[in-house]
Structure formats: C-alpha cells, structure tokens
Short mmCIF file of C-alpha atoms in Angstrom, two decimals:
data_model
loop_
_atom_site.label_atom_id
_atom_site.label_comp_id
_atom_site.label_asym_id
_atom_site.label_seq_id
_atom_site.Cartn_x
_atom_site.Cartn_y
_atom_site.Cartn_z
CA UNK N 1 -83.25 183.16 57.25
CA UNK N 2 -80.32 182.31 54.89
CA UNK N 3 -78.00 179.58 56.19
CA UNK N 4 -74.46 178.44 55.56
CA UNK N 5 -73.89 174.78 56.50
CA UNK N 6 -70.55 173.48 57.62
CA UNK N 7 -69.68 170.14 59.25
CA UNK N 8 -69.21 170.53 63.28
CA UNK N 9 -65.85 168.83 63.30
CA UNK N 10 -63.03 167.54 61.16
CA UNK N 11 -60.24 165.60 62.46
CA UNK N 12 -56.84 164.79 60.71
CA UNK N 13 -53.29 163.65 61.78
CA UNK N 14 -50.34 166.02 61.47
CA UNK N 15 -49.11 166.21 57.79
CA UNK N 16 -52.34 165.06 56.33
CA UNK N 17 -54.85 167.05 54.38
CA UNK N 18 -57.86 168.67 55.81
CA UNK N 19 -60.98 169.69 53.87
CA UNK N 20 -63.85 171.76 55.25
CA UNK N 21 -66.81 172.47 53.25
CA UNK N 22 -69.49 175.13 53.36
CA UNK N 23 -72.75 175.04 51.61
CA UNK N 24 -75.18 177.90 50.88
CA UNK N 25 -77.61 178.72 48.02
CA UNK N 26 -76.09 182.08 47.23
CA UNK N 27 -72.57 180.83 46.99
CA UNK N 28 -73.24 180.49 43.46
CA UNK N 29 -73.71 184.19 43.09
CA UNK N 30 -71.56 185.85 45.81
CA UNK N 31 -68.01 185.26 46.96
CA UNK N 32 -67.41 183.43 50.07
CA UNK N 33 -64.64 183.94 52.70
CA UNK N 34 -62.85 181.76 55.35
CA UNK N 35 -61.86 182.81 59.06
CA UNK N 36 -59.64 180.87 61.52
CA UNK N 37 -60.37 181.42 65.16
CA UNK N 38 -58.00 179.99 67.71
CA UNK N 39 -59.22 179.68 71.25
CA UNK N 40 -59.35 183.04 73.03
CA UNK N 41 -58.38 185.03 69.92
CA UNK N 42 -60.29 187.13 67.31
CA UNK N 43 -60.89 185.34 63.91
CA UNK N 44 -58.46 186.01 61.08
CA UNK N 45 -58.98 185.85 57.36
CA UNK N 46 -57.47 182.84 55.74
CA UNK N 47 -59.28 183.00 52.28
CA UNK N 48 -61.07 185.54 50.57
CA UNK N 49 -63.24 185.71 47.44
CA UNK N 50 -63.40 181.96 47.32
CA UNK N 51 -59.93 181.20 46.41
CA UNK N 52 -57.47 184.06 47.29
CA UNK N 53 -55.14 183.85 50.21
CA UNK N 54 -53.78 186.91 52.11
CA UNK N 55 -50.20 187.20 51.77
CA UNK N 56 -49.68 186.58 55.42
CA UNK N 57 -51.36 183.13 55.37
CA UNK N 58 -49.17 180.16 54.71
CA UNK N 59 -49.37 178.48 51.32
CA UNK N 60 -50.75 175.32 52.84
CA UNK N 61 -54.26 177.06 53.00
CA UNK N 62 -56.18 177.12 49.81
CA UNK N 63 -59.82 177.58 48.68
CA UNK N 64 -61.91 176.20 45.97
CA UNK N 65 -65.49 176.78 44.97
CA UNK N 66 -67.92 174.65 43.01
CA UNK N 67 -71.80 175.76 42.48
CA UNK N 68 -73.03 176.24 46.12
CA UNK N 69 -70.17 174.98 47.98
CA UNK N 70 -66.87 176.34 49.17
CA UNK N 71 -64.19 174.18 50.19
CA UNK N 72 -61.13 175.12 52.36
CA UNK N 73 -58.28 172.80 52.11
CA UNK N 74 -55.22 172.71 54.38
CA UNK N 75 -52.31 170.61 52.97
CA UNK N 76 -49.75 169.25 55.54
CA UNK N 77 -51.73 170.29 58.55
CA UNK N 78 -49.73 171.33 61.52
CA UNK N 79 -50.55 171.38 65.18
CA UNK N 80 -51.07 175.22 65.05
CA UNK N 81 -53.84 174.77 62.49
CA UNK N 82 -56.21 173.50 65.17
CA UNK N 83 -58.87 175.96 65.44
CA UNK N 84 -62.39 176.64 64.58
CA UNK N 85 -63.05 177.76 60.76
CA UNK N 86 -65.82 179.77 59.61
CA UNK N 87 -67.21 180.59 56.19
CA UNK N 88 -68.97 183.77 55.49
CA UNK N 89 -71.07 185.03 52.73
CA UNK N 90 -73.98 187.28 51.99
CA UNK N 91 -77.63 186.59 51.16
CA UNK N 92 -78.98 186.89 47.67
CA UNK N 93 -79.33 190.52 47.89
CA UNK N 94 -75.87 191.22 49.03
CA UNK N 95 -77.10 193.22 51.89
CA UNK N 96 -76.88 190.72 54.94
CA UNK N 97 -73.88 188.89 55.81
CA UNK N 98 -73.93 185.29 57.14
CA UNK N 99 -71.61 183.10 59.00
CA UNK N 100 -71.62 179.37 58.84
CA UNK N 101 -71.84 177.58 62.09
CA UNK N 102 -68.11 176.93 62.24
CA UNK N 103 -66.11 173.58 61.81
CA UNK N 104 -63.59 172.64 64.55
CA UNK N 105 -60.59 171.25 63.25
CA UNK N 106 -58.65 168.83 65.50
CA UNK N 107 -55.24 167.71 64.71
CA UNK N 108 -54.86 164.15 66.18
CA UNK J 1 -52.81 198.32 57.65
CA UNK J 2 -55.66 199.82 59.85
CA UNK J 3 -55.68 198.90 63.48
CA UNK J 4 -58.84 199.01 65.72
CA UNK J 5 -58.97 199.66 69.34
CA UNK J 6 -62.16 198.66 71.04
CA UNK J 7 -63.56 200.17 74.28
CA UNK J 8 -63.37 198.18 77.52
CA UNK J 9 -65.47 195.60 79.13
CA UNK J 10 -69.02 196.51 80.17
CA UNK J 11 -71.48 194.98 82.74
CA UNK J 12 -75.19 196.00 82.28
CA UNK J 13 -78.51 195.16 83.88
CA UNK J 14 -81.19 193.64 81.88
CA UNK J 15 -83.10 196.19 79.89
CA UNK J 16 -80.32 198.67 79.85
CA UNK J 17 -78.42 199.70 76.84
CA UNK J 18 -74.43 199.36 75.87
CA UNK J 19 -72.52 201.51 73.48
CA UNK J 20 -69.27 199.96 72.34
CA UNK J 21 -66.61 202.10 70.45
CA UNK J 22 -64.13 200.99 67.87
CA UNK J 23 -61.41 203.53 66.99
CA UNK J 24 -59.49 203.05 63.66
CA UNK J 25 -56.06 204.03 63.39
CA UNK J 26 -54.66 205.80 60.09
CA UNK J 27 -56.49 207.84 57.41
CA UNK J 28 -58.39 205.14 55.90
CA UNK J 29 -61.33 205.29 58.09
CA UNK J 30 -63.84 206.37 55.30
CA UNK J 31 -62.57 203.74 52.96
CA UNK J 32 -63.85 200.60 54.36
CA UNK J 33 -67.23 199.36 55.44
CA UNK J 34 -67.26 198.66 59.16
CA UNK J 35 -69.00 195.58 60.68
CA UNK J 36 -70.11 194.40 63.97
CA UNK J 37 -70.05 190.80 64.86
CA UNK J 38 -70.63 189.15 68.22
CA UNK J 39 -69.86 185.82 69.74
CA UNK J 40 -71.44 184.31 72.85
CA UNK J 41 -69.21 182.00 75.03
CA UNK J 42 -68.74 178.65 73.05
CA UNK J 43 -70.91 179.91 70.18
CA UNK J 44 -70.31 180.92 66.64
CA UNK J 45 -69.77 184.24 64.94
CA UNK J 46 -72.99 186.33 64.65
CA UNK J 47 -73.06 189.22 62.23
CA UNK J 48 -74.97 192.05 63.61
CA UNK J 49 -74.68 194.93 60.89
CA UNK J 50 -72.63 197.31 58.80
CA UNK J 51 -71.89 200.98 58.44
CA UNK J 52 -70.48 202.86 55.47
CA UNK J 53 -68.45 205.69 57.06
CA UNK J 54 -68.72 208.05 54.09
CA UNK J 55 -72.37 207.92 53.83
CA UNK J 56 -73.37 206.75 57.25
CA UNK J 57 -75.62 204.25 55.61
CA UNK J 58 -76.26 201.23 57.64
CA UNK J 59 -77.62 197.67 57.42
CA UNK J 60 -78.72 195.47 60.32
CA UNK J 61 -79.11 191.65 60.77
CA UNK J 62 -83.06 191.01 61.07
CA UNK J 63 -82.47 189.56 64.45
CA UNK J 64 -81.19 192.71 65.93
CA UNK J 65 -83.58 195.13 63.81
CA UNK J 66 -84.97 197.79 66.17
CA UNK J 67 -82.31 197.02 68.94
CA UNK J 68 -79.03 197.94 67.23
CA UNK J 69 -77.78 201.30 66.03
CA UNK J 70 -74.32 201.71 64.41
CA UNK J 71 -73.03 205.20 63.90
CA UNK J 72 -69.70 206.75 63.40
CA UNK J 73 -67.78 210.24 64.00
CA UNK J 74 -65.45 210.62 61.30
CA UNK J 75 -63.53 213.30 63.01
CA UNK J 76 -62.54 210.72 65.72
CA UNK J 77 -62.23 207.89 63.22
CA UNK J 78 -64.34 205.88 65.75
CA UNK J 79 -67.58 203.88 65.05
CA UNK J 80 -70.00 202.91 67.57
CA UNK J 81 -72.43 199.97 68.24
CA UNK J 82 -75.33 200.61 70.51
CA UNK J 83 -77.56 197.49 71.57
CA UNK J 84 -80.58 198.39 73.66
CA UNK J 85 -82.98 196.44 75.83
CA UNK J 86 -80.21 193.93 76.74
CA UNK J 87 -81.10 190.50 77.72
CA UNK J 88 -79.00 187.80 79.45
CA UNK J 89 -78.41 186.15 76.11
CA UNK J 90 -76.70 189.32 74.75
CA UNK J 91 -73.71 188.59 77.09
CA UNK J 92 -71.11 187.92 74.46
CA UNK J 93 -67.92 189.46 72.92
CA UNK J 94 -68.52 192.22 70.51
CA UNK J 95 -65.98 192.73 67.63
CA UNK J 96 -65.79 195.56 65.13
CA UNK J 97 -64.22 194.41 61.74
CA UNK J 98 -63.29 196.47 58.67
CA UNK J 99 -62.20 195.47 55.15
CA UNK J 100 -63.60 194.48 51.90
CA UNK J 101 -63.59 190.92 53.22
CA UNK J 102 -63.88 191.62 56.78
CA UNK J 103 -60.14 191.30 57.12
CA UNK J 104 -59.17 193.27 60.19
CA UNK J 105 -60.74 192.46 63.32
CA UNK J 106 -60.62 194.43 66.71
CA UNK J 107 -59.57 192.49 69.81
CA UNK J 108 -63.36 192.38 70.98
CA UNK J 109 -65.03 193.97 73.88
CA UNK J 110 -66.96 191.81 76.37
CA UNK J 111 -70.43 192.71 77.39
CA UNK J 112 -71.85 190.92 80.43
CA UNK J 113 -75.66 191.25 80.93
CA UNK J 114 -76.89 190.13 84.47
CA UNK J 115 -78.98 191.55 87.35
#
C-alpha cells in the first residue's frame, strides 16, 4: 500500500519558522495538499496543488515541492498555528487518496 | 461556498451496518467529487472512498473494499456512506469532504461500535 511519510512532531518557538515535510513516491507525478487540524475540529485546507494557498489562509503559510517531497513552511509561527498537519496525495493511478500520518506542530 | 451538514451520532453493535448522510447546500452538488474520511480518536485521517455525483461512479480504499458503499440522491443533494460488518475499531468520526482539493469538510459524525 502506498505511503506518505511525515515526521511525527515539530517544535518551534513563536515567531520562528516551522517546516514540515511529506515524502512519497508519487509526489513527483501528482499534486499534494496540506490540511491543518486543531483539537476537536475538522481539518481545513491550508495549501493545495503543492504551493497554492487558499485566500482565507494567512500569508505566513506556504508550500514547496522538490522531487518526491513536499514541504509546508509557516513563517513567524503563532500560538494559534499549534495543530496537527496532514499531507494528502493520490497513488500512481490517481484513483486512491492517501494521507500522511500527520505532524503535530508544537509552539513552545 | 458549499456547506455540508452531516447526520447525527450513531451507536451500533458489532456486525451491524451504519449509514451516514451528508447534505450539501447550494446548487453545486454535481460539480465536485465527494469523499469520505474517517478518524479514530487520537489517530490520523483515513481516506475511505469517493463518489462523482454526476455519474455515480465510486472508488474505495482497499482496506474498506466490500464493506463500504457510497451513494447519492441528487434530488436531495445528499450523499451517503454505508459501512457494514461493523467492528469496534470502526469507532471513529466520519467526515464527508467535497472540492477539487478536499477543501470543504463536514463537521463529522461520530460512530461508536460496542456491544
């Protein structure tokens, strides 16, 4: 079964930059997306098509892509950014969708 | 923007089936693919399957093949996810999600399976 690999946790101090990676074979062929999930809430889309940011998402969120790796970058991290972040992408056939295991961002 | 209203919490015994509904507001029901995603307590997101409302075509994650059925009623702008042969590890929050990039999420429906 296809897998997307994320680090389990990332910690940063307020105002610093957080980077969360997501690795998977088919990320070189298909777009990936990022979701933020705060405790007790449904996920929300923060980055789509590797690098695009929905208009309602703050500019400090950005995405990048290189080969088989996506990176979510949060500049000037704020306390409200503390959440679990998931990447998502399809398999090579673009039929089945997969989520990464999630990365808990802790703001120290 | 489309909004999704899911049905209420369910409690089921092992071996039973559950059918969760997801009503979409607006007139864009047939525009976007509908996905179902579940999340057990303290666990990650688990994609279950998709449905294309126009055609009714579906695709299911291999781990749920044979147990999950996603359907829709266009006249009611409602999608359904039915999961059969429930086990205790099916206890989770079930989300319907629409959009090209899964950008609109319902609030989730809690399904609890216990005897």
